[in-house]
Coordinates of C-alpha atoms in Angstrom, one line a residue:
M1 CA 0.0 0.0 0.0
S2 CA 1.3 3.4 -0.9
A3 CA 2.8 5.4 2.1
N4 CA 0.6 8.3 1.7
F5 CA -2.7 6.3 1.3
I6 CA -4.6 4.9 4.2
H7 CA -7.5 2.7 3.0
P8 CA -10.6 3.3 5.0
A9 CA -11.8 -0.3 4.6
I10 CA -8.9 -1.3 7.0
F11 CA -10.4 -0.2 10.0
F12 CA -13.3 -2.4 9.5
F13 CA -11.3 -5.4 8.8
L14 CA -9.4 -4.8 12.1
L15 CA -12.8 -4.6 14.0
A16 CA -13.6 -7.9 12.4
V17 CA -10.5 -9.5 13.8
I18 CA -10.8 -7.9 17.2
V19 CA -14.3 -8.8 18.1
P20 CA -14.1 -12.5 18.1
I21 CA -10.8 -12.4 19.9
L22 CA -12.4 -10.5 22.7
G23 CA -15.4 -13.0 22.8
K24 CA -19.1 -12.9 23.7
D25 CA -18.1 -12.4 27.3
R26 CA -16.5 -9.0 26.7
H27 CA -19.5 -7.5 24.9
H28 CA -19.8 -4.8 27.5
I29 CA -16.3 -3.6 26.3
W30 CA -16.1 -4.2 22.7
K31 CA -19.5 -3.0 21.8
W32 CA -18.2 0.5 22.3
F33 CA -15.5 -0.2 19.6
L34 CA -18.2 -0.7 16.8
P35 CA -18.7 2.9 15.6
I36 CA -14.9 3.7 15.6
P37 CA -14.1 2.2 12.1
G38 CA -17.0 4.5 10.8
V39 CA -15.7 7.6 12.4
L40 CA -12.0 7.0 11.2
A41 CA -13.2 6.0 7.7
L42 CA -15.2 9.3 7.5
I43 CA -12.2 11.5 8.8
I44 CA -9.8 9.7 6.3
S45 CA -12.2 10.0 3.3
M46 CA -12.7 13.8 4.1
S47 CA -8.9 14.2 3.8
M48 CA -8.1 12.1 0.8
K49 CA -6.7 13.6 -2.5
P50 CA -7.8 12.3 -5.8
G51 CA -5.3 10.0 -7.7
I52 CA -4.4 6.4 -8.1
Y53 CA -2.6 4.5 -5.3
E54 CA -0.9 1.1 -5.3
L55 CA -2.5 -1.5 -2.7
G56 CA -0.2 -4.5 -3.4
H57 CA 0.4 -7.4 -5.7
Y58 CA -1.8 -10.5 -6.4
L59 CA -1.0 -13.4 -9.0
G60 CA 1.7 -11.0 -10.6
Y61 CA -0.8 -8.1 -10.9
T62 CA -0.7 -4.8 -9.2
L63 CA -3.9 -3.9 -7.4
T64 CA -4.8 -0.2 -7.2
A65 CA -7.2 2.2 -5.6
R66 CA -8.6 5.2 -7.2
V67 CA -9.8 8.3 -5.4
S68 CA -12.2 10.5 -7.1
T69 CA -15.1 12.7 -6.5
L70 CA -17.5 9.8 -7.2
S71 CA -15.7 7.4 -4.8
L72 CA -15.5 10.1 -2.2
I73 CA -19.2 10.8 -1.9
F74 CA -20.0 7.1 -1.6
A75 CA -17.2 6.7 1.0
N76 CA -18.7 9.5 3.0
I77 CA -22.1 8.2 3.0
F78 CA -20.9 4.4 3.6
A79 CA -19.1 5.6 6.5
I80 CA -21.9 7.6 8.0
E81 CA -24.3 4.7 7.6
A82 CA -21.7 2.4 9.2
I83 CA -21.8 4.5 12.3
I84 CA -25.4 4.7 12.5
A85 CA -26.1 1.0 11.9
M86 CA -23.3 0.0 14.3
V87 CA -24.8 2.2 17.1
F88 CA -28.4 0.6 16.2
S89 CA -26.8 -3.0 16.7
M90 CA -24.5 -2.3 19.8
H91 CA -27.0 -4.6 21.9
V92 CA -26.3 -7.5 19.8
K93 CA -24.0 -9.9 21.7
N94 CA -23.2 -12.4 19.0
P95 CA -19.6 -11.4 17.9
W96 CA -20.0 -13.2 14.6
H97 CA -22.9 -10.8 13.6
H98 CA -20.5 -7.9 13.8
V99 CA -17.5 -9.7 12.2
A100 CA -20.0 -10.2 9.2
A101 CA -21.2 -6.6 9.4
A102 CA -17.8 -5.2 9.6
T103 CA -16.5 -7.3 6.8
Y104 CA -19.2 -6.4 4.6
V105 CA -19.0 -2.6 5.2
G106 CA -15.1 -2.9 4.6
G107 CA -15.5 -4.9 1.3
A108 CA -18.1 -2.3 0.0
I109 CA -15.8 0.6 0.7
A110 CA -12.8 -1.4 -0.9
C111 CA -15.1 -1.8 -4.1
I112 CA -15.8 1.9 -4.5
F113 CA -12.0 2.7 -4.3
S114 CA -11.1 0.0 -6.8
A115 CA -9.1 1.3 -9.8
D116 CA -9.0 -2.1 -11.5
Y117 CA -11.4 -5.0 -12.1
L118 CA -9.2 -7.5 -10.1
T119 CA -9.5 -5.5 -6.9
L120 CA -13.3 -4.8 -7.7
Y121 CA -13.8 -8.8 -8.0
I122 CA -12.0 -9.7 -4.9
F123 CA -14.2 -7.4 -2.8
W124 CA -17.3 -8.0 -4.8
E125 CA -17.2 -11.6 -3.8
L126 CA -16.2 -10.7 -0.3
I127 CA -19.4 -8.6 0.1
A128 CA -21.4 -11.5 -1.0
V129 CA -20.1 -13.9 1.4
A130 CA -20.1 -11.5 4.3
S131 CA -23.7 -10.2 3.8
A132 CA -25.0 -13.8 3.4
F133 CA -24.0 -14.5 7.1
L134 CA -26.3 -11.5 8.2
I135 CA -29.0 -13.8 7.0
W136 CA -27.7 -17.0 8.1
L137 CA -27.3 -15.7 11.7
N138 CA -31.0 -15.1 11.9
E139 CA -32.0 -17.5 14.9
D140 CA -35.6 -16.6 14.6
L141 CA -36.1 -18.2 11.3
D142 CA -35.5 -22.1 10.7
C143 CA -35.2 -21.5 7.1
A144 CA -32.5 -18.9 7.3
P145 CA -29.7 -21.0 6.2
V146 CA -31.5 -22.0 3.1
V147 CA -32.4 -18.5 2.3
A148 CA -28.7 -17.5 2.8
F149 CA -27.6 -20.3 0.5
R150 CA -30.1 -18.9 -2.1
Y151 CA -28.9 -15.5 -1.8
L152 CA -25.4 -16.6 -2.1
L153 CA -26.0 -18.5 -5.2
F154 CA -27.4 -15.6 -7.0
H155 CA -24.4 -13.5 -6.2
I156 CA -22.0 -16.2 -7.1
V157 CA -23.8 -16.2 -10.5
S158 CA -23.0 -12.3 -10.4
G159 CA -19.6 -13.0 -9.6
L160 CA -19.1 -15.6 -12.5
F161 CA -20.5 -13.1 -14.9
L162 CA -18.1 -10.5 -13.8
L163 CA -15.2 -12.8 -13.8
A164 CA -16.0 -14.0 -17.3
G165 CA -16.3 -10.4 -18.5
I166 CA -13.1 -9.4 -16.8
M167 CA -11.2 -12.2 -18.3
L168 CA -12.5 -11.7 -21.8
R169 CA -11.8 -7.8 -21.7
Y170 CA -8.3 -8.5 -20.6
K171 CA -7.8 -10.9 -23.6
Y172 CA -9.0 -8.4 -26.1
V173 CA -8.1 -5.0 -24.4
G174 CA -5.2 -6.2 -22.4
S175 CA -6.0 -4.1 -19.3
F176 CA -7.9 -4.5 -16.1
D177 CA -8.7 -0.8 -15.9
F178 CA -11.9 -0.1 -14.1
S179 CA -13.3 2.9 -15.9
T180 CA -15.8 4.5 -18.2
I181 CA -16.3 2.8 -21.6
D182 CA -17.8 3.8 -24.9
I183 CA -21.6 2.9 -24.5
H184 CA -22.1 3.0 -28.1
H185 CA -19.9 0.2 -29.0
L186 CA -20.3 -2.6 -26.3
A187 CA -18.4 -5.9 -26.7
A188 CA -19.5 -9.1 -25.5
Y189 CA -17.6 -8.8 -22.2
D190 CA -19.0 -5.5 -21.7
W191 CA -22.5 -7.1 -21.6
L192 CA -21.2 -9.8 -19.2
I193 CA -20.1 -7.2 -16.8
L194 CA -23.3 -5.1 -17.2
I195 CA -25.3 -8.3 -16.2
S196 CA -23.1 -8.7 -13.1
F197 CA -23.8 -5.3 -12.0
A198 CA -27.5 -5.4 -12.9
I199 CA -27.8 -8.5 -10.5
N200 CA -26.4 -6.7 -7.6
A201 CA -28.3 -3.5 -8.4
A202 CA -31.6 -5.7 -8.5
I203 CA -32.7 -4.5 -11.8
V204 CA -35.9 -6.1 -12.9
P205 CA -36.1 -9.1 -13.8
L206 CA -32.9 -9.9 -12.0
H207 CA -34.2 -8.7 -8.6
A208 CA -35.9 -11.6 -6.9
W209 CA -33.1 -12.4 -4.6
I210 CA -33.6 -9.3 -2.7
H211 CA -37.1 -9.6 -1.5
D212 CA -36.4 -13.3 -1.0
A213 CA -33.4 -12.5 1.3
Y214 CA -33.5 -9.2 2.9
P215 CA -36.7 -9.5 5.0
R216 CA -35.3 -12.8 6.5
S217 CA -32.0 -11.2 7.7
T218 CA -31.4 -10.2 11.3
V219 CA -33.2 -7.1 12.7
T220 CA -30.0 -5.3 12.7
G221 CA -28.4 -6.9 9.7
I222 CA -30.8 -5.4 7.2
T223 CA -29.8 -1.9 7.9
F224 CA -26.2 -2.7 6.6
M225 CA -27.7 -4.8 3.7
N226 CA -29.9 -1.8 2.5
A227 CA -26.9 0.3 2.2
Y228 CA -24.1 -1.5 0.6
T229 CA -24.9 -4.2 -2.0
T230 CA -27.2 -2.4 -4.4
K231 CA -25.3 1.0 -3.8
T232 CA -21.9 -0.5 -4.6
A233 CA -23.6 -1.8 -7.9
V234 CA -25.0 1.7 -8.5
F235 CA -21.4 3.1 -8.2
A236 CA -20.2 0.4 -10.6
L237 CA -22.8 1.3 -13.2
A238 CA -22.2 5.0 -12.6
T239 CA -18.4 4.4 -13.2
V240 CA -18.6 2.2 -16.3
F241 CA -21.9 2.7 -18.1
P242 CA -22.9 6.5 -17.6
G243 CA -25.4 7.7 -20.1
M244 CA -26.6 4.4 -21.3
Y245 CA -30.2 4.8 -22.4
L246 CA -31.1 1.2 -21.5
L247 CA -30.4 1.8 -17.9
A248 CA -32.7 5.0 -18.0
V249 CA -35.5 2.6 -19.2
A250 CA -34.7 -0.1 -16.8
G251 CA -34.5 2.3 -13.8
T252 CA -38.0 3.8 -14.7
V253 CA -39.4 0.2 -14.7
M254 CA -37.8 -0.5 -11.4
T255 CA -39.4 2.5 -9.8
I256 CA -42.9 1.5 -11.0
F257 CA -42.6 -2.2 -10.4
G258 CA -41.2 -1.7 -6.8
A259 CA -43.9 0.8 -5.8
A260 CA -46.6 -1.3 -7.3
M261 CA -45.5 -4.5 -5.5
A262 CA -45.2 -2.7 -2.2
L263 CA -48.7 -1.7 -2.5
I264 CA -50.1 -5.2 -2.2
E265 CA -47.7 -6.6 0.1
N266 CA -48.5 -7.3 3.8
N267 CA -44.9 -8.0 5.1
A268 CA -43.6 -4.9 6.5
R269 CA -40.0 -5.5 5.6
K270 CA -41.0 -6.8 2.3
I271 CA -42.7 -3.5 1.5
L272 CA -39.5 -1.6 2.3
T273 CA -37.3 -4.3 0.5
Y274 CA -39.6 -3.5 -2.8
H275 CA -38.9 0.1 -2.3
I276 CA -35.1 -0.7 -2.3
I277 CA -35.9 -1.8 -5.9
S278 CA -37.9 1.4 -6.6
Q279 CA -35.5 3.8 -5.2
V280 CA -32.5 2.2 -6.7
G281 CA -34.7 2.6 -9.9
Y282 CA -34.2 6.4 -9.7
M283 CA -30.4 6.0 -9.4
V284 CA -30.0 3.7 -12.3
A285 CA -32.4 6.0 -14.3
G286 CA -30.4 9.1 -13.4
I287 CA -27.0 7.3 -14.5
G288 CA -28.7 6.2 -17.7
I289 CA -30.2 9.7 -18.4
G290 CA -26.6 10.9 -18.4
N291 CA -26.9 14.6 -18.3
S292 CA -25.4 16.5 -15.5
L293 CA -28.7 16.9 -13.7
G294 CA -29.8 13.2 -14.1
F295 CA -26.3 11.9 -13.1
N296 CA -26.0 14.2 -10.1
G297 CA -29.7 13.5 -9.1
G298 CA -28.9 9.6 -9.2
I299 CA -25.8 9.9 -7.2
A300 CA -27.5 12.4 -4.7
H301 CA -30.5 10.0 -4.3
A302 CA -28.1 7.0 -3.5
Y303 CA -26.7 9.2 -0.7
A304 CA -30.1 10.2 0.7
D305 CA -31.6 6.7 0.2
I306 CA -29.1 5.0 2.4
L307 CA -30.1 7.5 5.2
F308 CA -34.1 7.3 4.9
K309 CA -34.3 3.5 4.0
G310 CA -31.9 2.7 6.8
L311 CA -34.2 4.7 9.2
L312 CA -37.3 3.0 7.8
F313 CA -35.7 -0.4 8.2
M314 CA -34.8 0.6 11.9
G315 CA -38.3 1.6 12.5
V316 CA -39.7 -1.8 11.5
G317 CA -36.7 -3.4 13.1
V318 CA -37.8 -1.9 16.5
I319 CA -41.4 -3.2 16.1
I320 CA -40.0 -6.6 15.5
E321 CA -37.7 -6.4 18.4
A322 CA -40.6 -5.3 20.6
T323 CA -43.5 -7.3 19.4
G324 CA -42.2 -10.0 17.2
R325 CA -44.7 -9.1 14.5
R326 CA -43.7 -8.6 10.9
K327 CA -47.1 -8.4 9.1
L328 CA -49.3 -5.4 9.0
T329 CA -52.3 -7.6 9.6
E330 CA -50.8 -8.5 13.1
M331 CA -50.0 -4.8 14.0
G332 CA -52.0 -1.8 14.7
G333 CA -52.3 0.7 17.6
L334 CA -48.4 0.7 18.1
A335 CA -48.2 4.4 18.2
Y336 CA -49.1 4.4 21.9
K337 CA -46.9 1.7 22.6
L338 CA -43.9 2.7 20.6
P339 CA -44.1 6.5 20.2
W340 CA -40.4 7.2 19.5
A341 CA -40.4 4.5 16.7
M342 CA -43.4 6.0 15.1
I343 CA -42.0 9.6 15.2
F344 CA -38.6 8.4 13.6
Y345 CA -40.3 6.2 11.2
M346 CA -42.5 9.1 9.9
V347 CA -39.3 11.2 9.5
G348 CA -38.1 8.6 7.1
A349 CA -41.6 8.0 5.4
L350 CA -41.6 11.7 4.7
S351 CA -38.0 11.7 3.4
I352 CA -38.6 8.9 1.0
S353 CA -41.9 10.4 -0.1
G354 CA -40.1 13.7 -1.2
A355 CA -41.8 16.0 1.2
P356 CA -40.2 19.5 1.6
L357 CA -37.5 19.9 4.2
F358 CA -36.8 16.0 4.0
A359 CA -34.1 14.2 2.1
A360 CA -35.7 12.8 -1.1
Y361 CA -37.2 16.1 -1.9
V362 CA -33.8 17.6 -2.9
T363 CA -32.7 14.5 -4.8
K364 CA -35.5 12.5 -6.4
T365 CA -36.8 15.4 -8.2
M366 CA -33.4 16.1 -9.7
V367 CA -33.8 12.7 -11.7
I368 CA -37.1 13.7 -12.7
A369 CA -35.9 17.1 -13.8
G370 CA -33.0 15.5 -15.8
A371 CA -35.4 13.3 -17.9
A372 CA -37.5 16.2 -18.6
E373 CA -34.5 18.4 -19.6
E374 CA -33.6 15.4 -22.1
H375 CA -37.2 15.3 -23.5
M376 CA -37.8 11.9 -22.0
K377 CA -41.3 12.6 -21.3
I378 CA -42.5 9.1 -20.8
L379 CA -39.7 8.2 -18.5
A380 CA -40.3 11.5 -16.4
L381 CA -44.0 10.7 -16.1
G382 CA -43.1 7.1 -15.1
L383 CA -40.8 8.5 -12.3
E384 CA -43.5 10.8 -11.1
V385 CA -46.1 8.1 -10.9
A386 CA -43.7 5.8 -8.9
A387 CA -43.2 8.8 -6.4
V388 CA -47.0 8.6 -5.7
G389 CA -46.9 5.0 -5.2
T390 CA -44.0 5.4 -2.8
F391 CA -46.0 7.8 -0.6
L392 CA -48.9 5.6 -0.7
S393 CA -47.2 2.5 0.4
V394 CA -44.5 3.7 2.7
G395 CA -45.7 7.0 3.8
L396 CA -49.3 6.2 4.3
K397 CA -50.2 2.4 4.2
L398 CA -47.5 1.1 6.4
P399 CA -47.6 3.6 9.1
Y400 CA -51.3 3.7 9.2
F401 CA -51.7 -0.1 9.6
A402 CA -48.7 -0.5 11.9
F403 CA -49.3 2.4 14.1
F404 CA -52.9 3.9 13.9
H405 CA -55.3 1.2 12.6
K406 CA -56.3 -0.1 16.1
K407 CA -56.9 2.0 19.2
E408 CA -54.4 -0.2 21.0
F409 CA -52.1 -2.8 20.4
D410 CA -53.3 -6.0 21.8
G411 CA -50.0 -8.2 22.2
E412 CA -46.9 -8.1 24.4
V413 CA -44.4 -5.2 23.9
K414 CA -40.9 -5.8 25.2
P415 CA -38.4 -3.0 26.1
V416 CA -36.4 -1.8 23.3
P417 CA -32.7 -1.3 23.7
K418 CA -31.8 2.4 23.8
N419 CA -29.1 2.3 21.4
M420 CA -31.7 1.4 18.7
Y421 CA -33.5 4.8 19.3
V422 CA -30.1 6.6 19.3
G423 CA -29.3 5.1 15.8
M424 CA -32.7 6.2 14.5
A425 CA -32.2 9.7 16.0
M426 CA -29.0 9.9 14.1
A427 CA -30.4 8.8 10.7
A428 CA -33.5 11.1 11.3
F429 CA -31.2 14.1 11.9
M430 CA -29.2 13.5 8.7
C431 CA -32.4 13.0 6.7
I432 CA -33.7 16.4 7.9
L433 CA -30.0 18.0 7.3
V434 CA -30.0 16.8 3.7
G435 CA -33.5 18.0 2.9
S436 CA -33.4 21.3 4.6
Y437 CA -29.7 22.2 3.7
P438 CA -29.2 20.6 0.2
H439 CA -25.9 22.5 -0.3
Y440 CA -24.4 19.9 2.3
L441 CA -25.0 17.3 -0.4
Y442 CA -24.7 19.2 -3.6
H443 CA -21.2 20.4 -2.9
M444 CA -20.1 16.7 -2.8
L445 CA -21.7 15.6 -6.1
P446 CA -19.2 14.7 -8.9
I447 CA -20.3 17.1 -11.6
Q448 CA -19.8 20.8 -10.5
P449 CA -21.4 23.3 -10.4
V450 CA -24.8 21.9 -9.6
E451 CA -27.4 24.2 -11.1
Y452 CA -30.5 23.0 -9.4
H453 CA -32.7 24.8 -6.9
P454 CA -35.2 22.6 -5.3
Y455 CA -36.9 25.4 -3.1
T456 CA -38.8 27.3 -5.6
A457 CA -42.4 28.3 -4.9
F458 CA -43.8 26.3 -7.8
H459 CA -41.8 23.1 -6.7
V460 CA -42.9 23.3 -3.2
L461 CA -46.4 24.0 -4.0
S462 CA -46.8 21.3 -6.7
T463 CA -45.2 18.8 -4.3
L464 CA -47.5 19.6 -1.5
Q465 CA -50.5 19.3 -3.8
L466 CA -49.3 16.0 -5.2
L467 CA -48.9 14.6 -1.5
G468 CA -52.1 16.2 -0.3
F469 CA -54.2 14.6 -3.0
T470 CA -52.6 11.3 -2.5
G471 CA -53.2 11.2 1.0
L472 CA -56.8 12.2 0.4
G473 CA -57.2 9.5 -2.0
F474 CA -55.7 6.9 0.5
Y475 CA -58.1 8.2 3.1
L476 CA -61.1 7.6 1.0
L477 CA -59.8 4.1 -0.1
R478 CA -58.2 2.9 2.9
K479 CA -60.5 0.0 3.3
I480 CA -59.9 -1.0 -0.3
V481 CA -55.9 -1.0 0.2
K482 CA -56.2 -2.9 3.5
P483 CA -53.5 -5.5 3.7
H484 CA -54.5 -9.3 3.3
D485 CA -52.6 -12.2 4.8
K486 CA -51.5 -13.9 1.6
I487 CA -48.5 -14.8 -0.2
I488 CA -47.5 -12.3 -3.0
L489 CA -46.3 -14.0 -6.3
D490 CA -43.2 -12.5 -7.9
L491 CA -40.8 -13.5 -10.5
Q492 CA -38.9 -16.0 -8.2
Y493 CA -41.5 -18.5 -9.0
L494 CA -40.7 -18.1 -12.7
Y495 CA -36.9 -18.8 -11.6
Y496 CA -38.1 -22.0 -9.8
D497 CA -40.1 -23.2 -12.8
F498 CA -37.2 -22.5 -15.2
V499 CA -34.8 -24.3 -13.0
K500 CA -37.2 -27.3 -12.7
W501 CA -37.6 -27.3 -16.5
L502 CA -33.9 -27.1 -17.0
M503 CA -33.3 -29.8 -14.6
M504 CA -35.8 -32.2 -16.3
I505 CA -34.1 -31.4 -19.7
F506 CA -30.6 -31.8 -18.2
A507 CA -31.8 -35.2 -16.4
D508 CA -33.3 -36.5 -19.8
F509 CA -30.2 -35.5 -21.5
V510 CA -27.9 -37.4 -18.9
A511 CA -30.2 -40.4 -18.9
S512 CA -30.1 -40.9 -22.6
I513 CA -26.3 -40.5 -22.5
D514 CA -26.1 -43.1 -19.7
S515 CA -28.4 -45.5 -21.6
F516 CA -26.3 -45.2 -24.7
W517 CA -23.0 -45.7 -22.7
S518 CA -24.6 -48.8 -21.0
T519 CA -25.7 -50.5 -24.4
L520 CA -22.2 -49.6 -25.9
Y521 CA -20.5 -51.2 -22.9
K522 CA -22.6 -54.4 -23.0
K523 CA -22.0 -55.0 -26.6
L524 CA -18.4 -54.0 -27.1
G525 CA -17.0 -53.4 -23.7
V526 CA -17.8 -56.9 -22.1
A527 CA -16.7 -58.6 -25.1
F528 CA -13.5 -56.8 -25.3
L529 CA -12.9 -57.6 -21.7
I530 CA -13.6 -61.3 -22.2
T531 CA -11.1 -61.5 -25.1
V532 CA -8.5 -59.8 -22.9
S533 CA -9.2 -62.2 -20.1
Q534 CA -8.8 -65.3 -22.2
F535 CA -5.4 -63.8 -23.5
T536 CA -4.3 -63.3 -20.2
S537 CA -5.2 -66.7 -18.9
I538 CA -3.2 -68.2 -21.7
F539 CA -0.3 -66.1 -21.1
D540 CA -0.6 -66.9 -17.3
R541 CA -0.4 -70.7 -18.0
G542 CA 2.1 -70.8 -20.8
V543 CA 4.5 -68.1 -19.7
I544 CA 4.2 -67.0 -16.1
D545 CA 3.4 -70.7 -14.8
G546 CA 6.3 -72.0 -17.1
I547 CA 8.9 -69.7 -15.7
V548 CA 7.7 -70.1 -12.1
D549 CA 7.4 -73.8 -12.4
G550 CA 10.8 -74.2 -14.2
S551 CA 12.4 -72.2 -11.5
A552 CA 10.8 -74.1 -8.8
K553 CA 12.0 -77.5 -10.4
A554 CA 15.5 -76.2 -10.7
V555 CA 15.5 -75.0 -7.1
E556 CA 14.1 -78.4 -6.0
K557 CA 17.0 -80.3 -8.0
S558 CA 19.7 -78.1 -6.6
G559 CA 18.3 -78.5 -3.2
G560 CA 18.3 -82.3 -3.5
I561 CA 21.9 -82.1 -4.7
L562 CA 22.9 -80.0 -1.8
G563 CA 20.9 -82.1 0.5
N564 CA 22.8 -85.1 -0.4
L565 CA 26.1 -83.5 0.0
Q566 CA 25.2 -82.8 3.6
S567 CA 26.2 -86.1 5.1
G568 CA 27.4 -84.9 8.5
N569 CA 30.9 -86.4 8.1
L570 CA 33.7 -84.0 8.7
N571 CA 36.2 -86.1 6.6
E572 CA 33.8 -85.9 3.5
Y573 CA 33.4 -82.1 3.9
I574 CA 37.3 -81.7 3.9
E575 CA 37.5 -83.9 0.7
Y576 CA 34.7 -81.7 -1.0
A577 CA 36.6 -78.5 0.1
L578 CA 40.0 -79.8 -1.3
S579 CA 38.4 -80.9 -4.5
F580 CA 36.6 -77.7 -5.1
G581 CA 39.8 -75.6 -4.4
F582 CA 42.0 -77.8 -6.6
A583 CA 39.3 -77.3 -9.3
I584 CA 39.4 -73.5 -9.1
I585 CA 43.3 -73.6 -9.2
L586 CA 43.2 -75.5 -12.4
I587 CA 40.7 -73.2 -14.1
L588 CA 42.8 -70.1 -13.1
Y589 CA 45.9 -71.9 -14.4
F590 CA 44.4 -72.5 -17.8
I591 CA 42.9 -69.0 -17.9
L592 CA 46.2 -67.3 -17.1
H593 CA 48.3 -69.2 -19.4

């Protein structure tokens, strides 16, 4: 590693080593260490200078890190969210949960500072493995190991696409450089890399892993998972494929699909997981739109989304921690039992809905304005419709049926660890800071200057009107949108059917080959073996036995002669020795003369 470069990820890897050494019994000591790597990473990232830095060597290649305005803004929010999420999870005594979380965060930060594909690939795979353990460690669900395996399988496929693209690219380009390409002349390896990024970004229809796995992770683990895997993929797309129109279309589809699925979902964490898809859609669309307004808007929304989505998952996590309930049909009346959870959750709900003074108001509308600026009217309309769906599902439906639907919650409410509320308060503060003082965020964006002013009279009034009419519509139709306790079908069932169909074809193919080989073996292989065995039998009797039997007979005869010579008479032995010695003397005499 370069002497003048300290990688922020190293602090998280050190934490992952220290915590298991201290062990569960010293939780009261090491729990205070948890936020420290995030604080150090934030300080380091704020003092970094742009450039390329050498990290080390691997398999004869040099691994490098790139510091840019794009990587610095992601490093800033990754570090802030690490601090918040670590505080939120300080009460968790299982050291391996924190090992997985710290490794996950460190791997994600290493990805965004990667300057070459080899470095990216190493940490791309690391975050897949580390995050899988945040699902595996959920002791409340018996199916957690199976879900973790499915999740890991998806990301192994993503890694294989990435590796194949990297190797093919190196063969034809001769470089592992991780940088922007010409989107108008994509090669086969570029498409492979794009597919890998699309899987991790949960681009529809490659999204099913996210709502299958995230809702089944640990209560605190999902606050990490929300922030890093998809946002790392967004960073990769922004680095390599900016301005690709296909991404603008795919992102718009994601926003509408995620919001629509959330409207009919009953599981609170699945509602929020679908909105990961929807909100990442704004980021992908902004990157695909490609102009300064759209690109900056996509990156800014990634920053804001990590904060408010993390806050929303924390709010639902507090409900699960206190009541054990996950479905809206099992909740209601919790505003009186968990008032702080309700207050902080509503900050996140107003933020994701784009209400003035809250985070998404200054980011989401940048993407929509960028689409309008490029005359992408259909995409701009789709993004606006998705914003309405977001407010309906996350800002109205979920809090209404979780906190206000009943007069009083009829189940047991356990005490909530104070650190969970502290983490929520930190996230709520950041959501309000970003929304009320947008310059804080805008000055970090990669394309400067940022020529966007969200707080115009027209923009504020139009936003309030949109939110107001949406709220009125929900109140009038609240009985129709009431959640139902049923399974919501999604594209993973198509995956399952496809795999079954593929396995049937594969099984039939293997069975036909096995049948052909068995027939061929019976007709030719057995006859050949019989012929070989007959030959070896003849060879054994005629050659081997002859040699062995002849040797045995010779030994038998010589043994008989020697036996006859052993009479036990000393005089005879002296005569034999003299005769033998005389014979040798005669032989030597004739040889030498």
